Amino acid sequence: MRRLTQLICALVALAVLGACGSSESTQGAFYKTELFEEIKTVVKARRAPPPQPTVLTRALLDTLDAPHLEVKIEKDDAVGFVLPQLVRRDELPGEIVTWRAADNATITLRDGVLIATRGMTGYNLIAASTLVEEGGAQGPSTSGPRRYTLRIGNEKQQSFSFACDLVSLGPKSLEIVELTYATTHLQERCASAEGEIVNDYWVDSKTGRVWQSRQWAGPSIGYLTIRQLTI
Amino acid sequence: MAIVTIVQTSLGKMRTGTFVAAALLAPVAGQAQSEAPTFETFSAPSLNFYGLPGVMDMPNADMLPDGQFALSYSLFAGQSRYNMTFQPFPWMTGTFRYNGIQDLNLFGYSTYYDRSFDLKFRLAKEGKYRPQLALGLQDFIGTGVYSGEYLVASKNFATPSLSAGRAKGNLKLSFGLGWGRLGTNGSIGKLGGTRPRFSGGTGGLVAYDSWFRGNFAPFAGVEWQADDRWTLKAEYSSDAYRTETRRSNVFDRKSQLNFGVEYKASERWRFGGYYMYGSEIGFSAQMQINPKHPALPKRVAAPVPIVPRSQWATDPAMWNQEWAASEKLRLTVRDQVKGEIAKENLVMTALDIDASATRAQLRVRNTTYRSPALALGRVARAMSRSLPASVETFGIVIESQGVGTSEFIVRRSDLEALENSPEGADGILSVATVRDVGPVSDTAMLTEELYPDFTRSIAPYTAPAYFDPNKPFRLDVGIEFKGTYLPAPGWKISGAVRHRLAGDVKNGRASNSVLPHVRTDQSRYAQYDTTLKNLYVTRQWKAGPNLYARGSFGYFESMFGGLSGELLWKPVNSRLAIGVEANYLKQRDYNQQFGFRNYDVWSGFVSAYYEAGQDYLVQLDVGRYLAGDIGATMTVTRTFDNGWELGGFFTLTDVSAADFGEGSFDKGLIVRVPLGWMLGKPSRNTNSTVIRPIQRDGGQRANTPDHLYRQVRDNHRRNIYQQRSGFWE
């Protein structure tokens, strides 16, 4: 509703301030045409029925071929599912996996630590440094500095630098859709002049895999809870 | 509820109340920091009846957040004020106002309409114990009905929340001294002799000789923000409304105390109801936006990540360079790249691969993304996934109307290495080069199906006319048919036909200008329903290193047509650009068909553009204007990287203030709003509006098409660098 009101306000404002100027782009759609198209899209979206929540069972998950993560955006209470798009390495430690959702949003994890989001609603996390180590278990392996960089509303970039303390909260038996894993609960407590964040990782005691995590993706997107549903 | 009593007492008691409140309430202190960091959030301080942060008729010492833009309306006793407010610097607020005073019956008008400008400067920031201090100039350039100056101090105090779960309150106390209009009631002294009295003259001159002259009087205000929705206000006004209540009889002033209650309906909207001067009911509506805080955050589909060649080109044969010798293979590669570029909603116009198959230059038309960095990032990825492994150096040229504006050169291995780097955006800009680019090379493979190209649109249009004293706002509405034909790179033929469906601009006042009527015959031009708005041919080309050229011919706008030529010098890394424009212009017939009137003029300008840092753009044009007058225009614009531009300009020419007429010289405000900011998705469209307090004939320019500066600047080094985080988005 808010969105539609906003678009209609924009139209009224255009009518009053109107036609002294015009669109600068001579290619592609013209200003008003584009605005009308958007209003049509919004009206259509409002008429569509709300999506049904997916009920997860292990039996259902067993039918999937590819690895799947469940990503929950805490702030919106929204859940999405992502599949790996690319697995690679670079000069820094850790294996990088980019996971993609059907709606063209991605998250990128370096050894299970969130280093980027793309295509999500809000200001995306462009990059983040990590404290992962080559070889050992996934997740952070030490205390130290971390830095998050985001693209903000005026198209500029803004960074947040933290001093992070890694704390082990001991063994924890973790259940993810009918399966139980023996994990270690690691907590990364990061402080800065602007505020504090806490990232949680549940790391498999034997294989070193991060089965579940709750990580900060910046002030706009907030915390994400990420669970590995299938491997 | 001590605070409520303070609000409802008279001034005398209020002073003690202030003291009590100050003793009871702790000054606002920084909040405990256990929460996650946040961005600077959008906030919208309450505005007064003049559109500036304040109480009702009185100001306080607040500033708006940097870059804020506000529209507000207030009404009491038949006095309406429409205010447009902008915060161009953190320490300065500016307001342009249009006001109407019903039944003033002075200066030959029953309802008196006027325009005015205000400026307010912050002198000192609020400290723990020190109040914030501001100085204001009200109506400092118009005819002066509202003219006054003030010094005001404000201090904030936190108040407890009314009940559990509600936001904490805030009490703001303000005290000031006013001169001019703000020194007419209860004056306590006099400075520098008698102040000239308002007489409804032509205005437009800066009245600095009367600033802070004459009687001065104290005023005070209390604003209690009870929670995050409701605010209660009270003020003691130092404005006696002499012109309105003594020289005329607009309303009956019984008290100097005003009271109000305001409701914040949303982040951006606030409404208020008031009881003014002991006799009148008032109302206000305020809307605020900030270019830095988009209506909706932009959402762009996630890019396809770069797959390093070490993962897919494992066979040495895949690195061979022989393919570049085969015309067929080159064309296959071209089509492959073109397809990948199209997936990013961009249009490849040419691809050039050198004989050694190690370097590729790709030219692209950016139809989608406002941010050049975002477009470059998408192109670089598309090239990485579609060019053979041997190509190591990428050159990306973003074109504007067929002309390359810069070349962004980056090594493919840097792209592969930096995509997931914690400092990827800074990193890629430090290894990439942005440089000047020439025309398309002879060896380039062009995209064949691009020319000729035709786009058309049918859309409603509105054509407003403002500030006629008899009817301040007139509007024409209708349908516009627009078509653009691109016969070859750099060439454009464009035209628009309008058909008016309804409107009253045709009833506007006739011109009384003593200059050639180059702009003031608006109502004569509005007598016709179907008009040719424009029809012209234009060509753009690269005339030399760092030198861009344009030539145009045709009907440029509803009032003028002719010939126009422009040259622009702008090196990719330079803050400075120099332009020259020369035009031969002929005035079009009122009916806006193909004929011309018997007035022609040579008009031309030398322009300097300077990026002054902090997003300020300064432009100086010196030359000959439409009425044959000679002079200069100064324009200062705050340009936001997301496409917003807010600015102002003034023009001084050899036309005397008397010959110019009302307003004395030409001036106005510029507002450009990018569509993507409202839609929350990429778009290159922008709506621009120029608002002049009065349209006269001096200092006017023709709207010749496709000025070069903005097209070129968009893709130059500074813009790319400022928006670098978008490269990887």
PDB file of C-alpha atoms in Angstrom, chain A residues 3 6-7 10 14-27 29-32 34-36 38 85-90 92 96 98 100 103-104 106 108 110 115 118-124 126-129 147 150-158 160 162 193-197 216 219-220, chain B residues 33-39 292 294-308 311 365 367 370-371 401 416 420-423 425-426 455-457 460-462 464 466 473 475 482 492 498 615 641-642 673 675 678-679 681 683-691 714 722-725 728-729:
ATOM      1  CA  ARG A   3       4.530   1.790  -2.235  1.00  0.00           C
ATOM      2  CA  GLN A   6       4.357   6.764  -2.926  1.00  0.00           C
ATOM      3  CA  LEU A   7       4.181   6.243  -6.670  1.00  0.00           C
ATOM      4  CA  ALA A  10       5.326  11.006  -7.364  1.00  0.00           C
ATOM      5  CA  LEU A  14       5.365  15.517 -11.465  1.00  0.00           C
ATOM      6  CA  ALA A  15       2.102  17.066 -12.580  1.00  0.00           C
ATOM      7  CA  VAL A  16       2.583  20.151 -10.429  1.00  0.00           C
ATOM      8  CA  LEU A  17       6.315  20.632 -11.013  1.00  0.00           C
ATOM      9  CA  GLY A  18       5.943  18.909 -14.299  1.00  0.00           C
ATOM     10  CA  ALA A  19       7.143  19.617 -17.649  1.00  0.00           C
ATOM     11  CA  CYS A  20       9.727  22.347 -17.280  1.00  0.00           C
ATOM     12  CA  GLY A  21      12.302  19.637 -17.754  1.00  0.00           C
ATOM     13  CA  SER A  22      12.155  16.211 -19.245  1.00  0.00           C
ATOM     14  CA  SER A  23      13.958  12.920 -19.139  1.00  0.00           C
ATOM     15  CA  GLU A  24      17.665  13.044 -19.844  1.00  0.00           C
ATOM     16  CA  SER A  25      17.754   9.609 -21.361  1.00  0.00           C
ATOM     17  CA  THR A  26      16.818   9.456 -24.982  1.00  0.00           C
ATOM     18  CA  GLN A  27      17.258   5.730 -25.080  1.00  0.00           C
ATOM     19  CA  ALA A  29      11.864   4.118 -21.612  1.00  0.00           C
ATOM     20  CA  PHE A  30      10.806   7.696 -20.994  1.00  0.00           C
ATOM     21  CA  TYR A  31      10.237   9.033 -17.509  1.00  0.00           C
ATOM     22  CA  LYS A  32       6.457   9.005 -17.266  1.00  0.00           C
ATOM     23  CA  GLU A  34       8.422   4.127 -16.803  1.00  0.00           C
ATOM     24  CA  LEU A  35       6.481   5.465 -13.823  1.00  0.00           C
ATOM     25  CA  PHE A  36       3.180   4.197 -15.224  1.00  0.00           C
ATOM     26  CA  GLU A  38       5.849   0.597 -12.323  1.00  0.00           C
ATOM     27  CA  GLN A  85      26.319 -20.901  -8.003  1.00  0.00           C
ATOM     28  CA  LEU A  86      30.089 -20.848  -7.744  1.00  0.00           C
ATOM     29  CA  VAL A  87      32.727 -22.470  -5.565  1.00  0.00           C
ATOM     30  CA  ARG A  88      36.175 -20.918  -5.834  1.00  0.00           C
ATOM     31  CA  ARG A  89      39.281 -19.755  -4.026  1.00  0.00           C
ATOM     32  CA  ASP A  90      41.355 -16.603  -4.135  1.00  0.00           C
ATOM     33  CA  LEU A  92      43.000 -15.210   0.892  1.00  0.00           C
ATOM     34  CA  ILE A  96      34.333 -19.080  -1.244  1.00  0.00           C
ATOM     35  CA  THR A  98      28.270 -17.933  -3.776  1.00  0.00           C
ATOM     36  CA  ARG A 100      21.865 -17.920  -5.307  1.00  0.00           C
ATOM     37  CA  ASP A 103      14.682 -14.323  -7.040  1.00  0.00           C
ATOM     38  CA  ASN A 104      18.235 -13.351  -8.077  1.00  0.00           C
ATOM     39  CA  THR A 106      22.911 -14.079  -3.563  1.00  0.00           C
ATOM     40  CA  THR A 108      28.659 -15.295  -0.472  1.00  0.00           C
ATOM     41  CA  ARG A 110      34.064 -17.682   2.917  1.00  0.00           C
ATOM     42  CA  ILE A 115      31.367 -11.822   3.074  1.00  0.00           C
ATOM     43  CA  ARG A 118      23.688  -9.043  -3.540  1.00  0.00           C
ATOM     44  CA  GLY A 119      20.244  -8.311  -4.874  1.00  0.00           C
ATOM     45  CA  MET A 120      18.616  -8.210  -1.463  1.00  0.00           C
ATOM     46  CA  THR A 121      16.195  -5.470  -0.468  1.00  0.00           C
ATOM     47  CA  GLY A 122      18.158  -2.827   1.409  1.00  0.00           C
ATOM     48  CA  TYR A 123      21.779  -1.732   1.267  1.00  0.00           C
ATOM     49  CA  ASN A 124      23.811  -4.791   0.389  1.00  0.00           C
ATOM     50  CA  ILE A 126      29.593  -5.303  -0.715  1.00  0.00           C
ATOM     51  CA  ALA A 127      32.487  -7.008   1.066  1.00  0.00           C
ATOM     52  CA  ALA A 128      33.698  -8.129   4.460  1.00  0.00           C
ATOM     53  CA  SER A 129      37.007  -9.310   5.825  1.00  0.00           C
ATOM     54  CA  ARG A 147      35.651  -4.746   8.368  1.00  0.00           C
ATOM     55  CA  LEU A 150      28.322  -1.386   2.172  1.00  0.00           C
ATOM     56  CA  ARG A 151      26.910   0.664  -0.649  1.00  0.00           C
ATOM     57  CA  ILE A 152      24.529   3.241   0.811  1.00  0.00           C
ATOM     58  CA  GLY A 153      21.666   5.432  -0.393  1.00  0.00           C
ATOM     59  CA  ASN A 154      23.672   8.156  -2.060  1.00  0.00           C
ATOM     60  CA  GLU A 155      25.680   5.482  -3.947  1.00  0.00           C
ATOM     61  CA  LYS A 156      28.733   6.051  -1.802  1.00  0.00           C
ATOM     62  CA  GLN A 157      30.395   3.352   0.267  1.00  0.00           C
ATOM     63  CA  GLN A 158      30.462   3.177   4.019  1.00  0.00           C
ATOM     64  CA  PHE A 160      32.336  -0.405   9.650  1.00  0.00           C
ATOM     65  CA  PHE A 162      35.206  -3.914  14.438  1.00  0.00           C
ATOM     66  CA  ALA A 193      32.713   3.036  18.230  1.00  0.00           C
ATOM     67  CA  GLU A 194      29.380   2.865  16.385  1.00  0.00           C
ATOM     68  CA  GLY A 195      28.022  -0.241  18.092  1.00  0.00           C
ATOM     69  CA  GLU A 196      28.401  -3.935  18.683  1.00  0.00           C
ATOM     70  CA  ILE A 197      27.494  -7.031  16.726  1.00  0.00           C
ATOM     71  CA  TRP A 216      25.227  -9.565  10.647  1.00  0.00           C
ATOM     72  CA  PRO A 219      22.645  -2.000   9.318  1.00  0.00           C
ATOM     73  CA  SER A 220      20.114  -2.231   6.531  1.00  0.00           C
TER      74      SER A 220
ATOM     75  CA  GLN B  33      26.100   1.493  22.648  1.00  0.00           C
ATOM     76  CA  SER B  34      25.258  -2.167  22.881  1.00  0.00           C
ATOM     77  CA  GLU B  35      23.198  -2.216  19.686  1.00  0.00           C
ATOM     78  CA  ALA B  36      24.491  -2.993  16.209  1.00  0.00           C
ATOM     79  CA  PRO B  37      25.774   0.020  14.248  1.00  0.00           C
ATOM     80  CA  THR B  38      23.165   1.871  12.261  1.00  0.00           C
ATOM     81  CA  PHE B  39      23.266   4.173   9.299  1.00  0.00           C
ATOM     82  CA  LYS B 292      20.565  10.430   0.734  1.00  0.00           C
ATOM     83  CA  PRO B 294      15.852   6.817  -1.078  1.00  0.00           C
ATOM     84  CA  ALA B 295      12.110   6.305  -0.891  1.00  0.00           C
ATOM     85  CA  LEU B 296      12.969   2.673  -1.539  1.00  0.00           C
ATOM     86  CA  PRO B 297      16.510   1.288  -1.433  1.00  0.00           C
ATOM     87  CA  LYS B 298      17.657   0.348  -4.904  1.00  0.00           C
ATOM     88  CA  ARG B 299      17.406  -3.352  -5.663  1.00  0.00           C
ATOM     89  CA  VAL B 300      19.465  -4.749  -8.534  1.00  0.00           C
ATOM     90  CA  ALA B 301      19.509  -8.426  -9.465  1.00  0.00           C
ATOM     91  CA  ALA B 302      22.665 -10.074  -8.135  1.00  0.00           C
ATOM     92  CA  PRO B 303      25.414 -10.329 -10.757  1.00  0.00           C
ATOM     93  CA  VAL B 304      26.837 -13.605 -11.992  1.00  0.00           C
ATOM     94  CA  PRO B 305      30.126 -14.056 -10.131  1.00  0.00           C
ATOM     95  CA  ILE B 306      33.362 -14.196 -12.095  1.00  0.00           C
ATOM     96  CA  VAL B 307      34.772 -17.673 -12.606  1.00  0.00           C
ATOM     97  CA  PRO B 308      38.560 -17.378 -12.635  1.00  0.00           C
ATOM     98  CA  GLN B 311      39.096 -23.038 -13.020  1.00  0.00           C
ATOM     99  CA  ARG B 365      25.362   2.061 -24.471  1.00  0.00           C
ATOM    100  CA  THR B 367      20.413   2.401 -20.997  1.00  0.00           C
ATOM    101  CA  ARG B 370      22.487   5.498 -13.291  1.00  0.00           C
ATOM    102  CA  SER B 371      25.781   4.517 -11.681  1.00  0.00           C
ATOM    103  CA  GLN B 401      24.536   9.307 -27.877  1.00  0.00           C
ATOM    104  CA  GLU B 416      39.373 -12.466 -10.901  1.00  0.00           C
ATOM    105  CA  ASN B 420      35.740 -11.308  -3.028  1.00  0.00           C
ATOM    106  CA  SER B 421      38.453  -9.139  -1.551  1.00  0.00           C
ATOM    107  CA  PRO B 422      37.485  -7.222   1.602  1.00  0.00           C
ATOM    108  CA  GLU B 423      38.660  -4.034  -0.112  1.00  0.00           C
ATOM    109  CA  ALA B 425      36.006  -1.677  -4.569  1.00  0.00           C
ATOM    110  CA  ASP B 426      39.007   0.380  -3.521  1.00  0.00           C
ATOM    111  CA  THR B 455      11.802   4.875 -30.227  1.00  0.00           C
ATOM    112  CA  ARG B 456       8.481   6.507 -29.539  1.00  0.00           C
ATOM    113  CA  SER B 457       6.224   7.189 -26.618  1.00  0.00           C
ATOM    114  CA  PRO B 460       0.480  12.605 -20.524  1.00  0.00           C
ATOM    115  CA  TYR B 461       2.133  15.954 -19.952  1.00  0.00           C
ATOM    116  CA  THR B 462       1.532  18.888 -17.669  1.00  0.00           C
ATOM    117  CA  PRO B 464       2.305  24.666 -15.232  1.00  0.00           C
ATOM    118  CA  TYR B 466       3.283  29.868 -11.608  1.00  0.00           C
ATOM    119  CA  PHE B 473      -1.047  28.448 -10.270  1.00  0.00           C
ATOM    120  CA  LEU B 475      -1.939  24.246 -15.436  1.00  0.00           C
ATOM    121  CA  LYS B 482       7.399  11.806 -28.819  1.00  0.00           C
ATOM    122  CA  LYS B 492      19.672  12.005 -33.629  1.00  0.00           C
ATOM    123  CA  ARG B 498       1.541  18.033 -27.859  1.00  0.00           C
ATOM    124  CA  ASP B 615      29.319  17.171  -4.326  1.00  0.00           C
ATOM    125  CA  ASP B 641      25.603  10.501  -6.840  1.00  0.00           C
ATOM    126  CA  ASN B 642      22.185   8.880  -7.021  1.00  0.00           C
ATOM    127  CA  VAL B 673      14.773  13.978  -9.185  1.00  0.00           C
ATOM    128  CA  LEU B 675      13.219   8.113 -11.100  1.00  0.00           C
ATOM    129  CA  MET B 678      11.560   6.607  -6.191  1.00  0.00           C
ATOM    130  CA  LEU B 679      11.192   3.203  -7.794  1.00  0.00           C
ATOM    131  CA  LYS B 681      15.332  -0.081  -9.099  1.00  0.00           C
ATOM    132  CA  SER B 683      16.715   3.728 -14.075  1.00  0.00           C
ATOM    133  CA  ARG B 684      18.475   6.470 -15.972  1.00  0.00           C
ATOM    134  CA  ASN B 685      15.521   8.812 -16.154  1.00  0.00           C
ATOM    135  CA  THR B 686      15.485  12.097 -14.301  1.00  0.00           C
ATOM    136  CA  ASN B 687      12.851  14.771 -14.001  1.00  0.00           C
ATOM    137  CA  SER B 688      14.173  18.273 -13.827  1.00  0.00           C
ATOM    138  CA  THR B 689      12.315  21.379 -12.830  1.00  0.00           C
ATOM    139  CA  VAL B 690      13.377  24.999 -12.789  1.00  0.00           C
ATOM    140  CA  ILE B 691      11.355  27.302 -10.554  1.00  0.00           C
ATOM    141  CA  ASP B 714      28.635  11.104 -15.800  1.00  0.00           C
ATOM    142  CA  GLN B 722      32.708   8.098  -5.865  1.00  0.00           C
ATOM    143  CA  GLN B 723      30.389   5.227  -6.708  1.00  0.00           C
ATOM    144  CA  ARG B 724      33.056   2.530  -6.719  1.00  0.00           C
ATOM    145  CA  SER B 725      31.250   0.200  -4.331  1.00  0.00           C
ATOM    146  CA  TRP B 728      30.974  -5.163  -7.531  1.00  0.00           C
ATOM    147  CA  GLU B 729      27.255  -4.920  -6.869  1.00  0.00           C
TER     148      GLU B 729
END
